Tab-separated table of C-alpha atoms in Angstrom:
chain	number	residue	atom	x	y	z
A	1	UNK	CA	-26.780	3.654	9.955
A	2	UNK	CA	-25.466	0.721	7.763
A	3	UNK	CA	-22.997	2.033	5.225
A	4	UNK	CA	-21.318	0.270	2.331
A	5	UNK	CA	-18.391	1.590	0.100
A	6	UNK	CA	-17.964	0.122	-3.468
A	7	UNK	CA	-14.533	0.846	-5.297
A	8	UNK	CA	-15.032	0.741	-8.943
A	9	UNK	CA	-11.984	-0.708	-10.433
A	10	UNK	CA	-12.469	-3.305	-13.336
A	11	UNK	CA	-9.427	-5.608	-12.218
A	12	UNK	CA	-11.191	-6.367	-9.108
A	13	UNK	CA	-14.346	-4.680	-7.489
A	14	UNK	CA	-14.173	-4.328	-3.756
A	15	UNK	CA	-16.842	-3.663	-1.255
A	16	UNK	CA	-16.210	-2.387	2.504
A	17	UNK	CA	-18.615	-2.619	5.057
A	18	UNK	CA	-18.884	-0.349	8.142
A	19	UNK	CA	-18.069	-3.132	10.840
A	20	UNK	CA	-14.501	-3.444	9.154
A	21	UNK	CA	-15.359	-6.482	6.738
A	22	UNK	CA	-14.677	-6.364	2.919
A	23	UNK	CA	-14.658	-8.470	-0.011
A	24	UNK	CA	-13.726	-9.133	-3.470
A	25	UNK	CA	-16.425	-8.847	-6.130
A	26	UNK	CA	-14.581	-10.139	-8.905
A	27	UNK	CA	-13.586	-8.217	-12.251
A	28	UNK	CA	-15.445	-5.947	-14.603
A	29	UNK	CA	-16.251	-8.647	-17.007
A	30	UNK	CA	-19.282	-9.247	-18.924
A	31	UNK	CA	-20.241	-12.106	-21.293
A	32	UNK	CA	-23.062	-11.608	-23.536
A	33	UNK	CA	-25.135	-14.776	-23.399
A	34	UNK	CA	-28.610	-15.369	-24.729
A	35	UNK	CA	-31.011	-14.455	-22.125
A	36	UNK	CA	-28.845	-12.730	-19.783
A	37	UNK	CA	-25.272	-12.040	-19.339
A	38	UNK	CA	-22.451	-13.749	-17.602
A	39	UNK	CA	-20.549	-11.388	-14.869
A	40	UNK	CA	-17.585	-10.889	-13.097
A	41	UNK	CA	-15.578	-14.434	-12.556
A	42	UNK	CA	-18.055	-16.323	-14.337
A	43	UNK	CA	-17.614	-14.248	-17.364
A	44	UNK	CA	-13.588	-14.242	-16.894
A	45	UNK	CA	-13.781	-18.201	-16.658
A	46	UNK	CA	-15.313	-18.242	-20.240
A	47	UNK	CA	-13.541	-15.102	-21.840
A	48	UNK	CA	-11.159	-17.385	-24.072
A	49	UNK	CA	-13.605	-19.894	-24.859
A	50	UNK	CA	-15.999	-17.164	-26.564
A	51	UNK	CA	-14.109	-13.939	-27.093
A	52	UNK	CA	-16.417	-12.313	-29.493
A	53	UNK	CA	-19.089	-12.114	-26.834
A	54	UNK	CA	-16.679	-10.746	-24.203
A	55	UNK	CA	-17.245	-7.005	-22.702
A	56	UNK	CA	-14.683	-5.529	-20.095
A	57	UNK	CA	-14.426	-1.818	-21.033
A	58	UNK	CA	-18.054	-0.935	-19.622
A	59	UNK	CA	-16.711	0.591	-16.476
A	60	UNK	CA	-13.728	2.349	-18.000
A	61	UNK	CA	-15.523	3.844	-20.728
A	62	UNK	CA	-18.971	4.067	-19.137
A	63	UNK	CA	-21.185	5.692	-21.523
A	64	UNK	CA	-24.517	5.479	-23.717
A	65	UNK	CA	-22.465	4.717	-26.922
A	66	UNK	CA	-23.776	1.691	-28.554
A	67	UNK	CA	-21.947	-1.550	-28.122
A	68	UNK	CA	-20.359	-2.983	-31.241
A	69	UNK	CA	-22.393	-6.305	-30.776
A	70	UNK	CA	-25.315	-5.487	-28.640
A	71	UNK	CA	-27.712	-8.084	-26.704
A	72	UNK	CA	-31.334	-7.869	-26.608
A	73	UNK	CA	-31.005	-6.899	-22.930
A	74	UNK	CA	-27.905	-4.683	-23.137
A	75	UNK	CA	-27.188	-2.060	-25.951
A	76	UNK	CA	-24.606	0.163	-24.370
A	77	UNK	CA	-21.687	-0.006	-21.597
A	78	UNK	CA	-24.168	1.675	-19.204
A	79	UNK	CA	-26.386	-1.273	-19.281
A	80	UNK	CA	-23.697	-3.816	-18.436
A	81	UNK	CA	-22.537	-1.621	-15.575
A	82	UNK	CA	-26.268	-1.488	-14.388
A	83	UNK	CA	-26.436	-5.494	-14.678
A	84	UNK	CA	-23.314	-6.040	-12.668
A	85	UNK	CA	-24.216	-3.316	-10.091
A	86	UNK	CA	-27.513	-5.080	-9.590
A	87	UNK	CA	-26.065	-8.209	-9.313
A	88	UNK	CA	-23.451	-7.176	-6.701
A	89	UNK	CA	-26.325	-5.406	-4.587
A	90	UNK	CA	-28.093	-8.202	-4.474
A	91	UNK	CA	-25.141	-10.707	-3.698
A	92	UNK	CA	-24.335	-8.452	-0.762
A	93	UNK	CA	-27.612	-7.579	0.647
A	94	UNK	CA	-27.452	-4.215	-0.301
A	95	UNK	CA	-31.411	-3.421	0.228
A	96	UNK	CA	-30.368	-3.528	3.975
A	97	UNK	CA	-28.074	-0.652	3.870
A	98	UNK	CA	-29.120	2.577	4.595
A	99	UNK	CA	-26.296	4.297	2.610
A	100	UNK	CA	-23.891	3.791	0.020
A	101	UNK	CA	-20.469	5.369	-1.093
A	102	UNK	CA	-18.892	4.762	-4.272
A	103	UNK	CA	-15.163	5.107	-5.008
A	104	UNK	CA	-14.035	6.136	-8.643
A	105	UNK	CA	-10.943	6.842	-10.404
A	106	UNK	CA	-10.131	10.387	-11.560
A	107	UNK	CA	-10.845	9.365	-15.024
A	108	UNK	CA	-14.593	9.632	-14.621
A	109	UNK	CA	-16.140	12.518	-16.587
A	110	UNK	CA	-18.849	14.307	-15.499
A	111	UNK	CA	-21.157	12.296	-17.877
A	112	UNK	CA	-19.861	9.049	-16.513
A	113	UNK	CA	-20.459	10.383	-12.832
A	114	UNK	CA	-24.026	11.372	-14.010
A	115	UNK	CA	-24.418	7.849	-15.422
A	116	UNK	CA	-23.326	6.129	-12.204
A	117	UNK	CA	-25.874	7.899	-10.069
A	118	UNK	CA	-28.716	7.289	-12.730
A	119	UNK	CA	-27.704	3.475	-12.571
A	120	UNK	CA	-27.552	3.639	-8.815
A	121	UNK	CA	-31.170	4.816	-8.708
A	122	UNK	CA	-32.380	2.297	-11.045
A	123	UNK	CA	-30.700	-0.742	-8.885
A	124	UNK	CA	-31.975	0.865	-5.630
A	125	UNK	CA	-28.503	1.873	-4.376
A	126	UNK	CA	-29.088	4.515	-1.899
A	127	UNK	CA	-25.878	6.474	-2.912
A	128	UNK	CA	-24.823	9.516	-0.880
A	129	UNK	CA	-21.588	10.289	-2.021
A	130	UNK	CA	-18.993	9.569	-4.907
A	131	UNK	CA	-15.479	10.038	-3.801
A	132	UNK	CA	-12.126	9.730	-5.502
A	133	UNK	CA	-10.419	6.556	-4.950
A	134	UNK	CA	-6.936	7.766	-4.522
A	135	UNK	CA	-8.287	10.316	-2.004
A	136	UNK	CA	-9.762	7.698	0.119
A	137	UNK	CA	-6.714	5.245	-0.044
A	138	UNK	CA	-4.034	7.648	0.700
A	139	UNK	CA	-2.225	7.684	3.978
A	140	UNK	CA	-0.499	11.091	4.478
A	141	UNK	CA	2.974	10.780	5.795
A	142	UNK	CA	3.747	12.419	9.013
A	143	UNK	CA	6.358	14.677	7.546
A	144	UNK	CA	3.611	16.296	5.257
A	145	UNK	CA	5.362	15.108	1.852
A	146	UNK	CA	2.736	15.023	-1.069
A	147	UNK	CA	1.482	11.509	-2.037
A	148	UNK	CA	1.490	10.072	-5.422
A	149	UNK	CA	-1.126	7.372	-5.575
A	150	UNK	CA	-0.542	4.616	-8.219
A	151	UNK	CA	-3.216	2.232	-9.366
A	152	UNK	CA	-3.721	-0.161	-12.256
A	153	UNK	CA	-6.958	-0.837	-14.182
A	154	UNK	CA	-7.730	-3.323	-16.811
A	155	UNK	CA	-7.023	-0.594	-19.468
A	156	UNK	CA	-4.912	1.949	-17.909
A	157	UNK	CA	-2.742	3.001	-15.124
A	158	UNK	CA	-3.313	6.141	-13.102
A	159	UNK	CA	-1.173	8.358	-10.784
A	160	UNK	CA	-2.876	10.654	-8.913
A	161	UNK	CA	-1.382	13.521	-6.488
A	162	UNK	CA	-2.939	13.768	-3.121
A	163	UNK	CA	-2.060	16.705	-1.145
A	164	UNK	CA	-2.225	16.971	2.684
A	165	UNK	CA	-4.354	20.451	3.496
A	166	UNK	CA	-6.508	19.976	6.719
A	167	UNK	CA	-6.863	16.590	5.414
A	168	UNK	CA	-6.102	15.286	1.864
A	169	UNK	CA	-6.970	17.008	-1.530
A	170	UNK	CA	-6.489	15.692	-5.027
A	171	UNK	CA	-3.773	17.561	-7.069
A	172	UNK	CA	-2.723	16.523	-10.641
A	173	UNK	CA	-3.952	13.080	-12.179
A	174	UNK	CA	-1.906	11.438	-14.716
A	175	UNK	CA	-3.322	8.486	-16.989
A	176	UNK	CA	-1.513	6.121	-19.457
A	177	UNK	CA	-3.595	4.044	-21.641
A	178	UNK	CA	-0.753	2.086	-23.039
A	179	UNK	CA	-0.453	0.294	-19.816
A	180	UNK	CA	-2.955	-1.756	-17.988
A	181	UNK	CA	-3.660	-5.213	-16.374
A	182	UNK	CA	-5.237	-6.636	-19.403
A	183	UNK	CA	-2.089	-5.796	-21.907
A	184	UNK	CA	0.371	-7.223	-19.162
A	185	UNK	CA	-1.808	-10.397	-18.579
A	186	UNK	CA	-1.831	-10.925	-22.279
A	187	UNK	CA	1.967	-10.494	-22.721
A	188	UNK	CA	2.707	-12.999	-19.872
A	189	UNK	CA	0.334	-15.197	-21.230
A	190	UNK	CA	2.239	-15.073	-24.795
A	191	UNK	CA	5.687	-15.717	-22.892
A	192	UNK	CA	4.185	-18.673	-20.913
A	193	UNK	CA	2.986	-20.103	-24.169
A	194	UNK	CA	6.139	-19.458	-25.831
A	195	UNK	CA	8.036	-21.859	-23.267
A	196	UNK	CA	5.638	-24.454	-23.671
A	197	UNK	CA	6.347	-24.179	-27.429
A	198	UNK	CA	10.191	-24.412	-26.682
A	199	UNK	CA	10.081	-27.052	-24.174
A	200	UNK	CA	7.105	-29.294	-25.201
A	201	UNK	CA	6.206	-28.431	-28.704
A	202	UNK	CA	2.554	-27.694	-27.743
A	203	UNK	CA	1.031	-24.248	-28.017
A	204	UNK	CA	-1.625	-23.399	-25.373
A	205	UNK	CA	-2.797	-20.496	-27.317
A	206	UNK	CA	-3.695	-22.795	-30.432
A	207	UNK	CA	-6.871	-24.361	-28.766
A	208	UNK	CA	-9.525	-22.191	-26.932
A	209	UNK	CA	-9.707	-24.477	-24.099
A	210	UNK	CA	-6.076	-24.751	-23.203
A	211	UNK	CA	-5.745	-20.877	-23.706
A	212	UNK	CA	-8.541	-20.692	-20.997
A	213	UNK	CA	-6.890	-23.109	-18.814
A	214	UNK	CA	-3.648	-20.855	-19.107
A	215	UNK	CA	-5.266	-17.835	-18.029
A	216	UNK	CA	-6.960	-19.526	-15.320
A	217	UNK	CA	-3.780	-20.486	-13.985
A	218	UNK	CA	-1.791	-17.547	-14.857
A	219	UNK	CA	-2.418	-15.622	-11.237
A	220	UNK	CA	-1.342	-18.456	-9.322
A	221	UNK	CA	1.712	-19.145	-11.643
A	222	UNK	CA	2.741	-14.976	-11.320
A	223	UNK	CA	2.494	-15.288	-7.610
A	224	UNK	CA	4.674	-18.257	-7.430
A	225	UNK	CA	7.300	-16.746	-9.450
A	226	UNK	CA	7.233	-13.628	-7.639
A	227	UNK	CA	8.210	-15.763	-4.498
A	228	UNK	CA	10.442	-18.406	-5.523
A	229	UNK	CA	11.900	-16.848	-8.669
A	230	UNK	CA	11.714	-19.990	-10.947
A	231	UNK	CA	9.069	-22.556	-10.884
A	232	UNK	CA	7.924	-25.599	-12.888
A	233	UNK	CA	4.423	-24.726	-14.781
A	234	UNK	CA	2.184	-27.511	-15.630
A	235	UNK	CA	-1.120	-27.551	-18.042
A	236	UNK	CA	-3.217	-30.571	-18.572
A	237	UNK	CA	-3.766	-31.919	-22.077
A	238	UNK	CA	-6.102	-34.882	-22.492
A	239	UNK	CA	-4.627	-37.497	-20.402
A	240	UNK	CA	-1.221	-35.754	-20.665
A	241	UNK	CA	0.333	-33.508	-18.325
A	242	UNK	CA	2.638	-30.932	-19.955
A	243	UNK	CA	5.515	-29.039	-17.976
A	244	UNK	CA	7.526	-26.171	-18.633
A	245	UNK	CA	10.279	-24.200	-16.499
A	246	UNK	CA	9.547	-20.400	-16.245
A	247	UNK	CA	11.757	-17.887	-14.681
A	248	UNK	CA	10.599	-14.561	-12.685
A	249	UNK	CA	13.211	-12.621	-15.060
A	250	UNK	CA	11.522	-13.725	-18.083
A	251	UNK	CA	8.363	-12.028	-17.110
A	252	UNK	CA	10.280	-9.003	-15.962
A	253	UNK	CA	11.629	-8.546	-19.308
A	254	UNK	CA	8.301	-8.689	-21.330
A	255	UNK	CA	6.844	-6.313	-18.861
A	256	UNK	CA	9.845	-3.732	-19.019
A	257	UNK	CA	8.436	-1.340	-21.739
A	258	UNK	CA	5.315	-0.960	-19.866
A	259	UNK	CA	6.860	-0.572	-16.631
A	260	UNK	CA	9.216	2.126	-17.845
A	261	UNK	CA	6.056	4.103	-18.948
A	262	UNK	CA	4.863	4.110	-15.398
A	263	UNK	CA	8.314	4.767	-14.178
A	264	UNK	CA	8.579	8.025	-16.467
A	265	UNK	CA	5.188	8.999	-15.289
A	266	UNK	CA	5.925	9.027	-11.764
A	267	UNK	CA	9.669	10.606	-12.056
A	268	UNK	CA	7.938	13.514	-13.891
A	269	UNK	CA	5.623	14.070	-11.015
A	270	UNK	CA	8.245	13.593	-8.269
A	271	UNK	CA	11.059	15.701	-10.012
A	272	UNK	CA	8.425	18.952	-9.808
A	273	UNK	CA	7.694	18.531	-6.092
A	274	UNK	CA	10.592	16.870	-4.546
A	275	UNK	CA	10.324	14.155	-1.746
A	276	UNK	CA	7.261	12.331	-2.172
A	277	UNK	CA	5.373	9.190	-0.740
A	278	UNK	CA	4.611	6.865	-3.659
A	279	UNK	CA	1.732	4.664	-2.278
A	280	UNK	CA	0.924	1.567	-4.677
A	281	UNK	CA	-2.743	-0.147	-4.589
A	282	UNK	CA	-2.450	-3.933	-3.898
A	283	UNK	CA	-3.137	-4.289	-7.299
A	284	UNK	CA	-0.076	-2.636	-8.333
A	285	UNK	CA	2.051	-3.928	-5.753
A	286	UNK	CA	1.273	-7.406	-7.000
A	287	UNK	CA	2.547	-6.907	-10.369
A	288	UNK	CA	5.721	-8.694	-10.620
A	289	UNK	CA	8.584	-6.690	-10.301
A	290	UNK	CA	6.784	-3.126	-10.467
A	291	UNK	CA	7.577	-2.184	-7.015
A	292	UNK	CA	11.126	-3.062	-7.326
A	293	UNK	CA	11.339	-0.815	-10.575
A	294	UNK	CA	10.013	1.973	-8.707
A	295	UNK	CA	12.337	1.775	-5.718
A	296	UNK	CA	15.344	3.389	-7.131
A	297	UNK	CA	13.394	6.555	-7.548
A	298	UNK	CA	15.212	9.273	-5.437
A	299	UNK	CA	13.696	10.866	-2.606
A	300	UNK	CA	10.590	8.713	-2.756
A	301	UNK	CA	9.092	6.740	0.080
A	302	UNK	CA	7.557	3.609	-1.300
A	303	UNK	CA	4.365	2.186	0.205
A	304	UNK	CA	2.277	-0.861	-0.293
A	305	UNK	CA	-1.491	-0.273	0.451
A	306	UNK	CA	-3.588	-3.223	1.736
A	307	UNK	CA	-6.432	-4.282	-0.286
A	308	UNK	CA	-9.285	-2.735	1.680
A	309	UNK	CA	-7.524	0.705	1.892
A	310	UNK	CA	-9.861	2.589	-0.199
A	311	UNK	CA	-13.129	1.334	1.080
A	312	UNK	CA	-11.841	1.277	4.526
A	313	UNK	CA	-10.747	4.955	4.108
A	314	UNK	CA	-14.078	6.108	2.871
A	315	UNK	CA	-16.108	4.423	5.786
A	316	UNK	CA	-13.720	5.932	8.263
A	317	UNK	CA	-15.218	9.034	6.870
A	318	UNK	CA	-18.712	7.836	6.707
A	319	UNK	CA	-20.348	10.225	8.942
A	320	UNK	CA	-18.923	13.087	7.015
A	321	UNK	CA	-19.794	11.497	3.680
A	322	UNK	CA	-23.281	10.632	4.677
A	323	UNK	CA	-24.312	13.954	6.561
A	324	UNK	CA	-26.672	16.707	4.699
A	325	UNK	CA	-29.900	17.104	3.471
A	326	UNK	CA	-29.638	13.861	1.055
A	327	UNK	CA	-27.865	15.584	-1.737
A	328	UNK	CA	-25.207	13.289	-3.760
A	329	UNK	CA	-21.828	14.951	-3.471
A	330	UNK	CA	-18.794	14.329	-5.615
A	331	UNK	CA	-15.531	14.572	-3.231
A	332	UNK	CA	-12.074	14.997	-4.372
A	333	UNK	CA	-10.964	16.179	-0.628
A	334	UNK	CA	-11.818	14.778	2.827
A	335	UNK	CA	-11.069	16.113	6.199
A	336	UNK	CA	-8.662	15.039	8.700
A	337	UNK	CA	-9.726	11.741	10.189
A	338	UNK	CA	-12.029	12.624	13.390
A	339	UNK	CA	-13.120	15.947	11.909
A	340	UNK	CA	-16.734	16.432	12.990
A	341	UNK	CA	-19.325	16.203	10.169
A	342	UNK	CA	-21.191	19.149	9.469
A	343	UNK	CA	-24.583	18.743	7.882
A	344	UNK	CA	-24.850	20.368	4.496
A	345	UNK	CA	-21.271	21.854	4.720
A	346	UNK	CA	-19.191	21.385	1.513
A	347	UNK	CA	-15.600	21.075	1.075
A	348	UNK	CA	-14.138	23.078	-2.133
A	349	UNK	CA	-11.704	20.882	-4.273
A	350	UNK	CA	-8.194	22.160	-4.486
A	351	UNK	CA	-7.197	21.859	-8.129
A	352	UNK	CA	-3.720	21.949	-9.514
A	353	UNK	CA	-2.515	25.099	-11.476
A	354	UNK	CA	-6.097	26.623	-11.244
A	355	UNK	CA	-7.509	29.882	-10.097
A	356	UNK	CA	-9.106	30.032	-6.816
A	357	UNK	CA	-12.834	29.978	-7.163
A	358	UNK	CA	-14.404	33.342	-6.995
A	359	UNK	CA	-16.243	34.198	-3.520
A	360	UNK	CA	-20.117	33.181	-3.855
A	361	UNK	CA	-22.483	36.422	-3.421
A	362	UNK	CA	-25.202	36.546	-0.931
A	363	UNK	CA	-27.687	35.599	-3.633
A	364	UNK	CA	-26.025	32.202	-4.817
A	365	UNK	CA	-27.287	28.907	-3.679
A	366	UNK	CA	-24.427	26.292	-2.133
A	367	UNK	CA	-23.727	23.954	-4.789
A	368	UNK	CA	-24.590	19.972	-4.236
A	369	UNK	CA	-21.157	18.931	-4.631
A	370	UNK	CA	-17.505	20.233	-3.921
A	371	UNK	CA	-16.466	20.280	-7.666
A	372	UNK	CA	-16.285	24.382	-7.609
A	373	UNK	CA	-13.566	25.514	-9.701
A	374	UNK	CA	-14.133	28.793	-11.005
A	375	UNK	CA	-14.198	27.875	-14.641
A	376	UNK	CA	-17.089	25.180	-13.827
A	377	UNK	CA	-19.228	26.627	-11.652
A	378	UNK	CA	-19.928	30.463	-12.463
A	379	UNK	CA	-23.509	31.177	-11.737
A	380	UNK	CA	-25.719	31.556	-14.713
A	381	UNK	CA	-23.061	30.992	-17.069
A	382	UNK	CA	-21.950	27.207	-16.848
A	383	UNK	CA	-23.714	24.338	-14.824
A	384	UNK	CA	-21.975	22.419	-12.279
A	385	UNK	CA	-22.509	18.785	-12.446
A	386	UNK	CA	-24.286	19.029	-9.164
A	387	UNK	CA	-27.556	19.507	-11.622
A	388	UNK	CA	-26.934	16.277	-13.188
A	389	UNK	CA	-26.506	14.510	-9.639
A	390	UNK	CA	-30.049	16.273	-8.493
A	391	UNK	CA	-31.380	14.808	-11.559
A	392	UNK	CA	-30.139	11.528	-10.937
A	393	UNK	CA	-31.436	11.394	-7.273
A	394	UNK	CA	-34.996	12.118	-8.812
A	395	UNK	CA	-37.312	9.453	-10.427
A	396	UNK	CA	-35.807	8.172	-13.663
A	397	UNK	CA	-38.703	9.631	-15.698
A	398	UNK	CA	-37.606	13.309	-14.666
A	399	UNK	CA	-33.792	12.373	-15.208
A	400	UNK	CA	-34.975	12.156	-18.985
A	401	UNK	CA	-34.105	16.007	-19.661
A	402	UNK	CA	-32.697	17.345	-22.827
A	403	UNK	CA	-28.824	16.270	-22.910
A	404	UNK	CA	-29.044	14.025	-19.683
A	405	UNK	CA	-26.738	10.953	-20.368
A	406	UNK	CA	-28.515	9.239	-17.347
A	407	UNK	CA	-31.900	9.977	-18.658
A	408	UNK	CA	-31.154	8.837	-22.120
A	409	UNK	CA	-29.652	5.610	-20.866
A	410	UNK	CA	-32.965	5.194	-18.404
A	411	UNK	CA	-35.420	5.614	-21.338
A	412	UNK	CA	-33.731	3.325	-23.396
A	413	UNK	CA	-33.493	0.724	-20.871
A	414	UNK	CA	-37.319	0.847	-20.505
A	415	UNK	CA	-37.974	-0.993	-23.744
A	416	UNK	CA	-34.651	-2.630	-25.302
A	417	UNK	CA	-34.996	-4.112	-28.585
A	418	UNK	CA	-31.369	-4.908	-28.965
A	419	UNK	CA	-30.544	-1.757	-30.865
A	420	UNK	CA	-29.963	1.807	-29.043
A	421	UNK	CA	-32.728	4.201	-29.613
A	422	UNK	CA	-31.536	7.589	-30.974
A	423	UNK	CA	-32.193	10.801	-29.355
A	424	UNK	CA	-33.687	13.214	-31.303
A	425	UNK	CA	-32.842	16.135	-28.814
A	426	UNK	CA	-29.937	18.481	-29.632
A	427	UNK	CA	-26.735	17.408	-27.778
A	428	UNK	CA	-25.644	19.343	-24.792
A	429	UNK	CA	-22.406	21.388	-24.838
A	430	UNK	CA	-19.200	19.450	-24.554
A	431	UNK	CA	-18.386	17.853	-20.954
A	432	UNK	CA	-15.576	19.235	-18.921
A	433	UNK	CA	-13.257	16.348	-18.069
A	434	UNK	CA	-11.208	18.047	-15.363
A	435	UNK	CA	-7.583	18.095	-14.768
A	436	UNK	CA	-6.855	14.521	-16.038
A	437	UNK	CA	-3.903	14.374	-18.463
A	438	UNK	CA	-3.135	11.815	-21.025
A	439	UNK	CA	0.742	11.635	-21.913
């Protein structure tokens, strides 16, 4: 069986293959050009030239809410996510795969999960499971201490507790929307521009082309400054080459307030748990000075994870994730490596500070996912979101039931006029968001 794993992170989407290979697929950017959107790296390369047409929140805020400036081919964030997923699937020869596994952060709501599977069905992606990114990426220490997995997205950072329990299980999740790669990148670009103003009397942010050139060069400059501490930066302006000196300390000073927020989140979780293993995704580890700031935490083992860590962790469990009768599962726990796959068997998610799920009676059917907290899955009282998953697996016409977000998106995408069609049916009850906390 050929299995692909796709990590959804709008800083840099990552694809993994069962043979151990992996590739970066670019950021979650879309530029609303007439006719069709520019996506990923192509959109990023023109983001500063046409900022009013840029969209980069469609993965972090996946929904059917109308875009502020819709296009004829895209009226919602879900439409843009569908366009990028379809482009990715064609680029990686996805139709040859027999199964796909999605890796998503703990911020994905039930509505977003249902939409993701509806989009996957529209794009022909044979989704078999959706796994929490931190659970797939975490590497449990030999001494059994809990893991705090830190990852960075464009518009937020997320710290996820991963507990050893005959494998790994997601615990508490903490999110800060005051910190993100986009805000850090903007702050660093402003600092670099100020250095050019002081030393050359030229402001790169005054002109769209020079601003785009600055943002294109910024990742390379950050890497260079992280290695050597101080460097001479250069920009082309017409037939002139402008140069300015920059130090790593200047970058750390401007990032200090945002790093302090991350430090406080991690310290609060660590203080209530004792010794922990703090594991940084490669995106977090590459931020200048962040690992250095967190290294001073007491009773904390600091570890940097490889870029392919999450997709490799999911593919190592491919047999388990793809076993069963075809129902798509949302997994926030995984068995120990090498554990046999039992088709149809579901693992129950352990939730921080939640009552244990009540025993199932003999007349109840097993759920199609493992999201079985007692508050969410009481029979005949509240629907588990596996109902949404079953609909998402069916034909899109059947998905369009009352209150189904994936169905509303699918119906709207059939005849796009540039404006989102309103659904006259009454809205469903509020969606359960899970144990995600926004301090």
